[in-house]
Amino acid sequence: MRSKKTKFIFVTGGVVSSLGKGLASASIGALLENRGLDITLIKLDPYINVDPGTMSPFQHGEVFVTEDGGETDMDLGHYERFTHARMSRLNNFTSGRIYNAVITKERRGEYLGKTVQVIPHITDEIKASIRQASQDVDVVIVEVGGTVGDIESLPFLEAIRQMRYDVGSQNAVYIHLTLLPYIGAAGEVKTKPTQHSVMKLREIGIQPDFLLCRTDREISRELKDKIAMFCNVDNGNVFTSPDVRSIYELPLELHRQGLDERLAEVLNIWSRAPHLEKWETIVRKIYEPARGEVTVAIVGKYVNLTESYKSLNESLLHGGIANDVRVKLRFVDSQDVETQGPEAMLDGVDAVLVPGGFGVRGTEGKIAAVRYARENKLPFFGICLGLQMAVVEFSRTVLGLKGANSLEFDEHTPHPVVTLMESQVKVQDKGGTMRLGSYACALKAGTVAQKLYAQDNIQERHRHRYEVNNAYRGRLQEAGLVISGHNPELNLVEMIELSDHPYFVGCQFHPEFKSKPFAPHPLFSGFIGAALAQRDSSHGTAPTPPVRA
């Protein structure tokens, strides 16, 4: 039994995809949390994959990893960055996962000879999943992926339709996010796509209580009233989700329009006025940084779709907030580094970051970028594969181990300085079988890592199969590679750095999954701080002093 009377907010989308349901949901969560309410968020995804773990970043964007090792939709990253809610694998359900659970129950005989159908069995499983993730919170925000009208999302929409009857009409509201396109030739904002989208939703049996209209311009009260009338929504329940320069301005914009106040009123929630000072400070530092700008090169494989590095991009922005400096990102395709050389591709940057990735494509370009940063004393940060490429580069160049490589990319390398984890050798299935989730890391005293974290033991999230080969650890350390962090239980390398370099840090885990705008991750704060120092030294100017909020 719940100790609280939980309220449910269901968020759907129409007209087109990529309107920003995830950001809207996260912003609503931030506003309600700042009103003193305990909240959580759930993402329902219509695709048949059990999770996005085996999907290409070009297909799906980033795969977000939770503390308990769930590989989830990238919107869960927005949820964690905007709120204090801690996501788990219970906060993301796909059609594949739901159907898999129902089929497993059927095979066990749990349906007692009944014919298993979408209604009630699939919809009941969806509702049970929502309830399971909704324990002991005041408000649950449930985002339904896809676009109304897609055949894949129908079971999810039917399930949330039923939930209003299950929990009571006073405990559930529907928010529909739509598009208001501006037609330049006519000089008008058109409401017809929104009307048709709501019509389609009502055919399914859901009458939206609120409309959140995506638009690139201010919308008049008259136009909002027209939308309300044609869509059968209260006049005061039509809001806009305008284009903003930073996603972190969206909670402030929705609050300015009174969305959180109206939600609290409709759901009969008593709450305090929100405290949004920290969001105002964040936006100020993004728009008007006191210490200018630094340029960071991200040398990766998926740079043609920046959504592939969503958490990484945001974490670098958070590092800028911590240092009161604007971070300009230069996305560099590692294959271009192979063909054009690092000197041409990395000229003028203040720091180099090599992120994670899978597959051999572009790895030699990453290795070349690591060498360029190491030899030219540019601040360097390697994450997951980035750490592994740094070890390969160091082994080849400093240790002189010709042909050193990762077994992932060269099964016949004479020096497998990066090797498959022992626990991964016999793994056959690809989905959900990597080293996933939170693991401990003990930091070496006196290292850059230990100073940045200001503690000796940390917990960070992982997503990989390959590790630094312990057989080479002694030789690497003798040559000057510092093992600044290790997992004490598995005796695995977690962090590396160089003592004779201004800032050269690598980590096997993914710190970007734990960074927030109001709590920047220390590794990103330190990296951007190093980039700032590099900028000042290269310009021959005195370091700019930090500015406190």
Coordinates of C-alpha atoms in Angstrom, one line a residue:
M1 CA 0.0 0.0 0.0
R2 CA 1.2 3.5 -0.7
S3 CA 1.7 5.8 2.2
K4 CA 0.8 8.8 -0.1
K5 CA -2.0 9.5 -2.4
T6 CA -0.1 9.6 -5.6
K7 CA -1.1 11.9 -8.5
F8 CA -0.4 11.0 -12.1
I9 CA 0.5 13.3 -15.0
F10 CA 0.5 11.6 -18.4
V11 CA 2.4 13.3 -21.2
T12 CA 1.7 12.5 -24.8
G13 CA 2.9 14.0 -28.1
G14 CA 1.4 14.6 -31.4
V15 CA 1.9 16.0 -35.0
V16 CA 5.6 15.2 -35.2
S17 CA 8.3 13.5 -33.1
S18 CA 11.2 15.3 -31.4
L19 CA 9.0 18.1 -30.0
G20 CA 10.7 17.8 -26.6
K21 CA 8.3 15.7 -24.5
G22 CA 11.3 14.6 -22.4
L23 CA 12.4 18.1 -21.6
A24 CA 8.9 19.2 -20.9
S25 CA 8.4 16.3 -18.6
A26 CA 11.7 17.0 -16.8
S27 CA 10.8 20.7 -16.5
I28 CA 7.4 19.9 -15.0
G29 CA 9.2 17.6 -12.6
A30 CA 11.7 20.3 -11.6
L31 CA 8.9 22.8 -10.9
L32 CA 6.8 20.4 -8.8
E33 CA 9.9 19.2 -6.9
N34 CA 10.7 22.9 -6.2
R35 CA 7.2 23.2 -4.7
G36 CA 8.3 20.7 -2.1
L37 CA 6.7 17.6 -3.7
D38 CA 8.3 14.1 -4.0
I39 CA 8.3 13.2 -7.7
T40 CA 9.4 10.5 -10.1
L41 CA 9.2 10.1 -13.8
I42 CA 8.6 7.2 -16.1
K43 CA 9.3 6.8 -19.8
L44 CA 7.1 4.3 -21.9
D45 CA 8.8 3.5 -25.2
P46 CA 6.8 1.8 -28.0
Y47 CA 9.6 0.1 -29.8
I48 CA 10.0 -3.7 -29.6
N49 CA 13.6 -3.7 -28.4
V50 CA 13.7 -4.8 -24.7
D51 CA 16.0 -1.8 -24.1
P52 CA 18.0 0.5 -26.3
G53 CA 21.3 -1.2 -25.3
T54 CA 21.8 -2.9 -28.7
M55 CA 20.7 0.0 -30.8
S56 CA 23.0 2.2 -32.8
P57 CA 23.5 5.8 -31.5
F58 CA 22.5 7.0 -34.9
Q59 CA 19.2 5.2 -34.5
H60 CA 18.4 6.1 -31.0
G61 CA 20.8 8.7 -29.7
E62 CA 22.5 8.2 -26.3
V63 CA 21.9 5.2 -24.1
F64 CA 21.5 6.4 -20.5
V65 CA 22.7 4.1 -17.7
T66 CA 21.1 4.0 -14.3
E67 CA 22.7 3.2 -10.9
D68 CA 21.2 -0.3 -11.0
G69 CA 22.6 -1.0 -14.5
G70 CA 19.5 -0.3 -16.6
E71 CA 20.2 0.7 -20.2
T72 CA 17.5 3.2 -20.8
D73 CA 16.1 6.0 -23.0
M74 CA 18.1 9.2 -23.1
D75 CA 15.1 11.1 -21.6
L76 CA 15.9 9.5 -18.2
G77 CA 19.1 11.6 -18.3
H78 CA 17.0 14.7 -18.6
Y79 CA 14.9 13.5 -15.7
E80 CA 18.0 13.1 -13.5
R81 CA 19.6 16.3 -14.6
F82 CA 16.5 18.4 -13.9
T83 CA 15.5 16.8 -10.6
H84 CA 16.8 14.9 -7.6
A85 CA 14.8 11.8 -8.6
R86 CA 17.0 8.8 -9.0
M87 CA 16.1 6.7 -12.0
S88 CA 16.3 2.9 -12.2
R89 CA 15.4 0.2 -14.7
L90 CA 11.9 0.5 -13.3
N91 CA 11.5 4.0 -14.8
N92 CA 11.7 2.9 -18.5
F93 CA 9.6 0.3 -20.1
T94 CA 9.5 -0.7 -23.8
S95 CA 6.9 -2.7 -25.7
G96 CA 9.5 -5.4 -25.9
R97 CA 9.9 -5.5 -22.2
I98 CA 6.2 -5.5 -21.6
Y99 CA 5.5 -8.3 -24.1
N100 CA 8.4 -10.3 -22.9
A101 CA 7.0 -10.2 -19.3
V102 CA 3.5 -11.2 -20.5
I103 CA 4.8 -14.1 -22.7
T104 CA 7.0 -15.3 -19.8
K105 CA 4.0 -15.4 -17.5
E106 CA 2.0 -17.2 -20.1
R107 CA 4.7 -19.9 -20.5
R108 CA 4.7 -20.3 -16.7
G109 CA 0.9 -20.9 -16.8
E110 CA 0.0 -17.8 -14.8
Y111 CA -3.0 -17.0 -16.9
L112 CA -4.8 -20.2 -16.1
G113 CA -5.7 -21.2 -19.6
K114 CA -7.0 -17.8 -20.7
T115 CA -6.5 -16.4 -24.1
V116 CA -3.8 -13.8 -23.7
Q117 CA -4.7 -10.5 -25.4
V118 CA -3.6 -6.9 -25.6
I119 CA -6.6 -6.0 -23.5
P120 CA -6.5 -6.8 -20.6
H121 CA -3.1 -8.6 -20.3
I122 CA -0.7 -6.2 -22.1
T123 CA -2.4 -3.1 -20.7
D124 CA -2.6 -4.6 -17.2
E125 CA 1.2 -5.3 -17.4
I126 CA 1.8 -1.7 -18.4
K127 CA -0.3 -0.4 -15.5
A128 CA 1.4 -2.7 -13.1
S129 CA 4.8 -1.4 -14.3
I130 CA 3.7 2.2 -13.7
R131 CA 2.4 1.4 -10.2
Q132 CA 5.6 -0.4 -9.4
A133 CA 7.7 2.7 -10.1
S134 CA 5.3 5.0 -8.3
Q135 CA 5.7 3.9 -4.7
D136 CA 5.7 6.6 -2.0
V137 CA 5.9 9.7 -4.2
D138 CA 3.5 12.6 -4.5
V139 CA 3.5 12.9 -8.2
V140 CA 4.4 10.6 -11.1
I141 CA 5.0 12.0 -14.5
V142 CA 4.6 9.4 -17.2
E143 CA 5.9 10.2 -20.7
V144 CA 4.6 8.1 -23.6
G145 CA 7.1 8.0 -26.4
G146 CA 6.3 8.2 -30.0
T147 CA 3.5 10.2 -31.7
V148 CA -0.2 9.8 -31.3
G149 CA -1.4 7.9 -34.3
D150 CA 1.5 5.5 -34.3
I151 CA 0.3 1.9 -34.2
E152 CA 3.1 0.9 -31.8
S153 CA 1.9 3.3 -29.0
L154 CA -1.7 2.2 -28.9
P155 CA -1.4 -0.3 -26.0
F156 CA 0.4 2.4 -23.9
L157 CA -2.3 5.0 -24.6
E158 CA -5.0 2.5 -23.8
A159 CA -3.3 1.7 -20.5
I160 CA -3.0 5.3 -19.4
R161 CA -6.6 5.9 -20.5
Q162 CA -7.7 3.1 -18.1
M163 CA -5.5 4.5 -15.3
R164 CA -7.7 7.6 -14.9
Y165 CA -10.6 5.3 -13.9
D166 CA -8.3 3.2 -11.7
V167 CA -6.9 6.1 -9.6
G168 CA -9.8 8.6 -9.9
S169 CA -10.3 11.6 -12.2
Q170 CA -9.1 14.0 -9.5
N171 CA -5.7 12.1 -9.3
A172 CA -4.8 12.0 -13.0
V173 CA -4.3 14.6 -15.8
Y174 CA -3.3 14.4 -19.4
I175 CA -0.9 16.8 -21.0
H176 CA -0.6 16.7 -24.8
L177 CA 2.4 18.3 -26.5
T178 CA 1.8 19.4 -30.1
L179 CA 3.3 21.6 -32.8
L180 CA 2.1 25.1 -33.8
P181 CA 3.9 25.6 -37.1
Y182 CA 4.4 29.1 -38.5
I183 CA 3.7 29.3 -42.3
G184 CA 5.9 32.0 -43.7
A185 CA 4.0 32.4 -46.9
A186 CA 0.8 33.0 -45.1
G187 CA 2.4 34.9 -42.2
E188 CA 0.3 32.8 -39.7
V189 CA 0.7 30.3 -37.0
K190 CA -1.5 27.3 -37.9
T191 CA -3.6 25.5 -35.3
K192 CA -5.0 22.8 -37.5
P193 CA -2.2 20.2 -36.8
T194 CA -2.9 20.6 -33.1
Q195 CA -6.7 20.2 -33.6
H196 CA -6.1 17.0 -35.7
S197 CA -3.7 15.6 -33.1
V198 CA -6.2 16.1 -30.3
M199 CA -8.9 14.6 -32.4
K200 CA -6.8 11.5 -32.9
L201 CA -6.2 11.3 -29.1
R202 CA -9.9 11.7 -28.4
E203 CA -10.7 8.8 -30.8
I204 CA -8.5 6.7 -28.6
G205 CA -10.5 7.8 -25.6
I206 CA -8.3 10.4 -24.0
Q207 CA -9.4 14.0 -23.7
P208 CA -6.3 16.1 -22.8
D209 CA -6.6 18.4 -19.8
F210 CA -3.7 20.6 -20.8
L211 CA -2.1 21.5 -24.2
L212 CA 1.5 22.4 -24.4
C213 CA 2.2 23.9 -27.8
R214 CA 5.7 23.8 -29.2
T215 CA 6.3 27.1 -31.0
D216 CA 9.1 29.4 -32.1
R217 CA 7.2 32.6 -31.3
E218 CA 4.9 34.3 -28.8
I219 CA 1.3 33.1 -29.1
S220 CA -1.6 35.6 -28.5
R221 CA -4.3 35.0 -25.9
E222 CA -6.8 35.0 -28.8
L223 CA -5.0 32.1 -30.5
K224 CA -4.8 30.2 -27.3
D225 CA -8.6 30.7 -26.7
K226 CA -9.2 29.4 -30.3
I227 CA -7.1 26.3 -29.6
A228 CA -8.9 25.7 -26.3
M229 CA -12.3 25.9 -28.0
F230 CA -11.6 23.6 -30.9
C231 CA -9.8 21.1 -28.7
N232 CA -12.3 21.1 -25.8
V233 CA -9.8 22.3 -23.2
D234 CA -10.2 24.9 -20.5
N235 CA -9.0 28.4 -21.6
G236 CA -6.5 28.5 -18.8
N237 CA -5.0 25.2 -19.7
V238 CA -3.3 26.1 -23.0
F239 CA 0.4 26.8 -22.6
T240 CA 3.4 27.1 -24.9
S241 CA 6.8 25.4 -25.0
P242 CA 8.8 28.1 -26.8
D243 CA 12.2 27.8 -28.3
V244 CA 14.8 28.8 -25.6
R245 CA 18.5 29.4 -26.0
S246 CA 19.2 26.8 -23.2
I247 CA 17.1 23.9 -22.1
Y248 CA 17.7 25.0 -18.5
E249 CA 15.5 28.1 -19.2
L250 CA 12.4 25.9 -19.9
P251 CA 11.4 25.4 -16.2
L252 CA 11.5 29.2 -15.7
E253 CA 9.5 29.8 -18.8
L254 CA 6.8 27.3 -17.9
H255 CA 6.6 28.7 -14.4
R256 CA 6.3 32.2 -15.8
Q257 CA 3.2 31.0 -17.7
G258 CA 1.8 29.5 -14.5
L259 CA 1.8 25.8 -15.6
D260 CA 2.9 24.4 -12.2
E261 CA 0.4 26.5 -10.4
R262 CA -2.4 25.4 -12.6
L263 CA -1.3 21.7 -12.3
A264 CA -1.4 21.9 -8.6
E265 CA -4.8 23.5 -8.7
V266 CA -6.3 20.9 -11.0
L267 CA -4.8 18.0 -9.1
N268 CA -5.8 19.6 -5.8
I269 CA -2.3 19.5 -4.5
W270 CA -1.3 21.7 -1.6
S271 CA 2.3 22.9 -2.1
R272 CA 4.6 25.8 -1.4
A273 CA 5.6 28.4 -3.9
P274 CA 8.6 27.1 -5.9
H275 CA 12.2 28.2 -5.1
L276 CA 13.8 28.8 -8.5
E277 CA 16.8 30.9 -7.5
K278 CA 19.2 28.1 -8.5
W279 CA 17.7 27.8 -12.0
E280 CA 18.0 31.6 -12.4
T281 CA 21.7 31.4 -11.4
I282 CA 22.3 28.5 -13.9
V283 CA 20.7 30.5 -16.7
R284 CA 22.7 33.6 -15.9
K285 CA 26.0 31.7 -16.0
I286 CA 25.1 30.1 -19.3
Y287 CA 24.0 33.4 -21.0
E288 CA 26.4 35.8 -19.3
P289 CA 29.5 33.9 -18.1
A290 CA 32.0 36.1 -16.3
R291 CA 35.1 34.3 -17.6
G292 CA 34.6 34.3 -21.4
E293 CA 34.8 31.1 -23.5
V294 CA 36.8 28.0 -23.9
T295 CA 36.8 25.6 -26.8
V296 CA 36.7 21.8 -26.3
A297 CA 37.2 19.3 -29.1
I298 CA 35.2 16.1 -28.8
V299 CA 36.9 13.5 -30.9
G300 CA 34.3 10.8 -31.4
K301 CA 32.7 8.4 -33.9
Y302 CA 29.1 9.6 -33.7
V303 CA 29.6 13.4 -34.1
N304 CA 27.1 13.6 -37.0
L305 CA 24.3 13.1 -34.4
T306 CA 25.2 15.1 -31.3
E307 CA 22.3 13.4 -29.5
S308 CA 24.6 10.4 -29.3
Y309 CA 26.6 12.4 -26.7
K310 CA 23.7 14.2 -25.0
S311 CA 24.8 13.6 -21.3
L312 CA 28.4 14.3 -22.3
N313 CA 27.5 17.6 -23.9
E314 CA 25.4 18.7 -21.0
S315 CA 28.1 17.7 -18.5
L316 CA 30.6 19.9 -20.3
L317 CA 28.1 22.7 -20.0
H318 CA 27.8 22.0 -16.3
G319 CA 31.6 22.2 -16.0
G320 CA 31.3 25.6 -17.6
I321 CA 28.7 26.6 -15.1
A322 CA 31.0 25.5 -12.3
N323 CA 33.8 27.7 -13.7
D324 CA 31.5 30.6 -14.9
V325 CA 32.7 30.2 -18.5
R326 CA 31.0 29.4 -21.7
V327 CA 32.0 26.0 -23.2
K328 CA 32.1 25.9 -27.0
L329 CA 32.1 22.4 -28.4
R330 CA 33.9 21.4 -31.5
F331 CA 32.8 18.0 -32.7
V332 CA 35.6 16.3 -34.6
D333 CA 35.1 13.0 -36.5
S334 CA 37.9 10.7 -35.4
Q335 CA 38.0 9.3 -39.0
D336 CA 38.9 12.9 -40.2
V337 CA 41.8 12.9 -37.7
E338 CA 43.1 9.7 -39.4
T339 CA 43.0 11.3 -42.9
Q340 CA 43.9 14.9 -42.1
G341 CA 46.0 14.6 -39.0
P342 CA 45.4 15.9 -35.5
E343 CA 47.3 19.2 -36.1
A344 CA 44.7 20.3 -38.7
M345 CA 41.7 19.1 -36.8
L346 CA 42.6 20.2 -33.3
D347 CA 44.3 23.5 -33.9
G348 CA 43.1 26.3 -31.6
V349 CA 41.3 24.2 -29.1
D350 CA 41.8 24.6 -25.4
A351 CA 41.2 20.9 -24.4
V352 CA 40.6 17.5 -26.0
L353 CA 38.0 14.9 -24.9
V354 CA 37.8 11.4 -26.3
P355 CA 34.5 9.8 -25.4
G356 CA 33.2 6.2 -25.4
G357 CA 32.2 4.1 -28.4
F358 CA 32.1 0.7 -29.9
G359 CA 33.8 -0.9 -32.9
V360 CA 37.1 -0.3 -34.7
R361 CA 36.0 2.6 -37.0
G362 CA 37.9 5.8 -36.1
T363 CA 39.9 4.3 -33.3
E364 CA 43.3 5.2 -34.8
G365 CA 42.1 8.8 -35.1
K366 CA 41.3 8.8 -31.4
I367 CA 44.7 7.4 -30.6
A368 CA 46.3 10.2 -32.7
A369 CA 44.2 12.8 -30.8
V370 CA 45.4 11.4 -27.5
R371 CA 49.1 11.6 -28.6
Y372 CA 48.6 15.2 -29.8
A373 CA 47.1 16.2 -26.5
R374 CA 49.8 14.4 -24.5
E375 CA 52.8 15.7 -26.4
N376 CA 51.4 19.3 -26.7
K377 CA 50.4 19.4 -23.0
L378 CA 46.8 20.1 -23.9
P379 CA 44.2 19.2 -21.2
F380 CA 42.9 15.7 -22.0
F381 CA 40.0 13.8 -20.7
G382 CA 39.3 10.2 -21.8
I383 CA 36.1 8.5 -21.0
C384 CA 35.7 4.7 -21.2
L385 CA 37.0 3.9 -24.7
G386 CA 38.9 7.2 -24.4
L387 CA 40.8 5.8 -21.4
Q388 CA 41.5 2.6 -23.3
M389 CA 42.8 4.6 -26.3
A390 CA 45.1 6.6 -24.0
V391 CA 46.6 3.3 -22.6
V392 CA 47.1 2.0 -26.2
E393 CA 48.8 5.3 -27.2
F394 CA 51.0 5.3 -24.1
S395 CA 52.0 1.7 -24.7
R396 CA 52.9 2.2 -28.3
T397 CA 54.7 5.6 -28.0
V398 CA 56.2 5.6 -24.5
L399 CA 56.7 1.8 -23.8
G400 CA 57.6 1.1 -27.4
L401 CA 55.2 -1.8 -27.7
K402 CA 54.7 -2.0 -31.4
G403 CA 51.2 -3.1 -32.5
A404 CA 49.8 -2.7 -29.0
N405 CA 46.0 -2.5 -29.1
S406 CA 42.7 -3.6 -27.6
L407 CA 41.5 -7.1 -28.3
E408 CA 38.2 -5.5 -29.3
F409 CA 39.9 -4.1 -32.4
D410 CA 42.8 -6.5 -33.1
E411 CA 42.4 -10.2 -32.0
H412 CA 46.0 -10.9 -33.1
T413 CA 47.7 -7.9 -31.4
P414 CA 51.1 -8.9 -29.9
H415 CA 50.4 -6.6 -26.9
P416 CA 46.7 -6.7 -25.8
V417 CA 47.0 -3.9 -23.3
V418 CA 43.2 -3.7 -23.3
T419 CA 41.5 -7.0 -23.0
L420 CA 38.1 -8.6 -22.6
M421 CA 37.0 -8.9 -19.0
E422 CA 37.2 -12.5 -17.7
S423 CA 33.5 -12.5 -16.9
Q424 CA 32.7 -11.5 -20.5
V425 CA 34.6 -14.3 -22.3
K426 CA 31.6 -16.8 -22.4
V427 CA 28.9 -14.2 -22.9
Q428 CA 26.8 -14.9 -26.0
D429 CA 23.8 -12.5 -25.7
K430 CA 24.6 -8.8 -26.5
G431 CA 21.7 -7.1 -24.7
G432 CA 22.2 -6.2 -21.0
T433 CA 25.3 -8.2 -20.5
M434 CA 28.1 -5.6 -20.3
R435 CA 29.5 -4.4 -17.0
L436 CA 26.6 -2.1 -16.2
G437 CA 25.7 0.3 -13.4
S438 CA 27.4 1.5 -10.3
Y439 CA 30.7 0.1 -9.1
A440 CA 33.2 1.2 -6.4
C441 CA 36.5 3.0 -7.2
A442 CA 39.2 3.6 -4.6
L443 CA 41.3 6.8 -5.4
K444 CA 45.0 7.1 -4.9
A445 CA 46.0 9.8 -2.4
G446 CA 47.6 12.9 -3.8
T447 CA 46.4 12.4 -7.4
V448 CA 44.4 14.8 -9.5
A449 CA 41.4 12.5 -9.3
Q450 CA 41.5 12.3 -5.5
K451 CA 41.8 16.1 -5.2
L452 CA 38.9 16.7 -7.6
Y453 CA 36.6 14.3 -5.8
A454 CA 37.9 15.4 -2.3
Q455 CA 37.3 11.8 -1.1
D456 CA 39.0 8.5 -1.2
N457 CA 36.2 6.2 -2.3
I458 CA 33.6 6.9 -5.0
Q459 CA 30.8 5.1 -6.9
E460 CA 30.4 5.6 -10.7
R461 CA 28.4 4.1 -13.5
H462 CA 29.9 1.8 -16.1
R463 CA 28.9 0.5 -19.6
H464 CA 31.7 -1.6 -21.2
R465 CA 33.1 -5.1 -21.8
Y466 CA 36.9 -4.4 -22.1
E467 CA 39.3 -3.4 -19.4
V468 CA 43.0 -2.4 -19.0
N469 CA 45.0 -5.7 -19.0
N470 CA 46.4 -6.2 -15.5
A471 CA 49.4 -8.0 -17.1
Y472 CA 50.7 -4.7 -18.3
R473 CA 49.9 -2.6 -15.3
G474 CA 53.4 -2.8 -13.8
R475 CA 55.1 -1.8 -17.0
L476 CA 52.7 1.1 -17.6
Q477 CA 53.2 2.4 -14.0
E478 CA 57.0 2.1 -14.3
A479 CA 56.9 4.2 -17.4
G480 CA 55.0 7.0 -15.7
L481 CA 51.3 6.2 -16.1
V482 CA 49.6 6.8 -12.8
I483 CA 46.8 4.4 -11.8
S484 CA 44.8 6.9 -9.8
G485 CA 41.7 4.8 -9.3
H486 CA 41.0 1.1 -9.1
N487 CA 38.1 -1.2 -8.2
P488 CA 39.2 -3.0 -5.0
E489 CA 36.8 -6.0 -5.5
L490 CA 37.6 -6.9 -9.1
N491 CA 41.2 -5.3 -9.1
L492 CA 40.4 -3.4 -12.3
V493 CA 41.8 -0.1 -13.5
E494 CA 39.2 2.7 -13.1
M495 CA 41.3 5.9 -13.6
I496 CA 44.6 6.9 -15.0
E497 CA 46.5 10.2 -15.2
L498 CA 50.0 11.6 -16.0
S499 CA 52.0 13.5 -13.3
D500 CA 54.1 15.3 -15.9
H501 CA 51.2 16.8 -17.7
P502 CA 49.0 19.9 -16.8
Y503 CA 45.8 17.8 -17.0
F504 CA 45.7 14.3 -18.4
V505 CA 42.9 12.2 -16.9
G506 CA 41.1 9.1 -18.0
C507 CA 38.3 7.1 -16.5
Q508 CA 36.8 3.7 -17.3
F509 CA 33.3 4.7 -16.1
H510 CA 30.9 7.4 -17.4
P511 CA 30.8 10.4 -15.1
E512 CA 28.4 12.2 -17.5
F513 CA 25.6 10.1 -16.2
K514 CA 25.8 11.7 -12.7
S515 CA 26.3 15.4 -13.5
K516 CA 23.6 18.0 -13.0
P517 CA 23.5 21.8 -13.8
F518 CA 23.2 22.6 -10.1
A519 CA 25.7 19.9 -9.1
P520 CA 28.4 19.6 -11.8
H521 CA 30.5 16.5 -11.7
P522 CA 34.0 17.2 -10.3
L523 CA 35.7 15.6 -13.3
F524 CA 34.0 17.9 -15.7
S525 CA 34.5 20.9 -13.4
G526 CA 38.2 20.1 -13.2
F527 CA 38.5 19.5 -17.0
I528 CA 36.9 22.8 -17.9
G529 CA 39.0 24.5 -15.2
A530 CA 42.1 23.1 -16.9
A531 CA 40.9 24.3 -20.3
L532 CA 40.4 27.7 -18.9
A533 CA 44.0 27.7 -17.5
Q534 CA 45.2 26.5 -20.9
R535 CA 43.4 29.3 -22.7
D536 CA 44.9 31.9 -20.4
S537 CA 48.4 30.6 -20.6
S538 CA 48.3 30.3 -24.4
H539 CA 47.1 33.9 -24.6
G540 CA 49.8 35.0 -22.2
T541 CA 47.3 36.5 -19.8
A542 CA 47.0 36.1 -16.1
P543 CA 44.4 33.4 -15.0
T544 CA 41.0 34.9 -14.7
P545 CA 39.8 34.7 -11.1
P546 CA 36.8 32.6 -10.3
V547 CA 33.5 34.4 -9.8
R548 CA 31.1 33.1 -7.1
A549 CA 27.4 33.0 -7.7

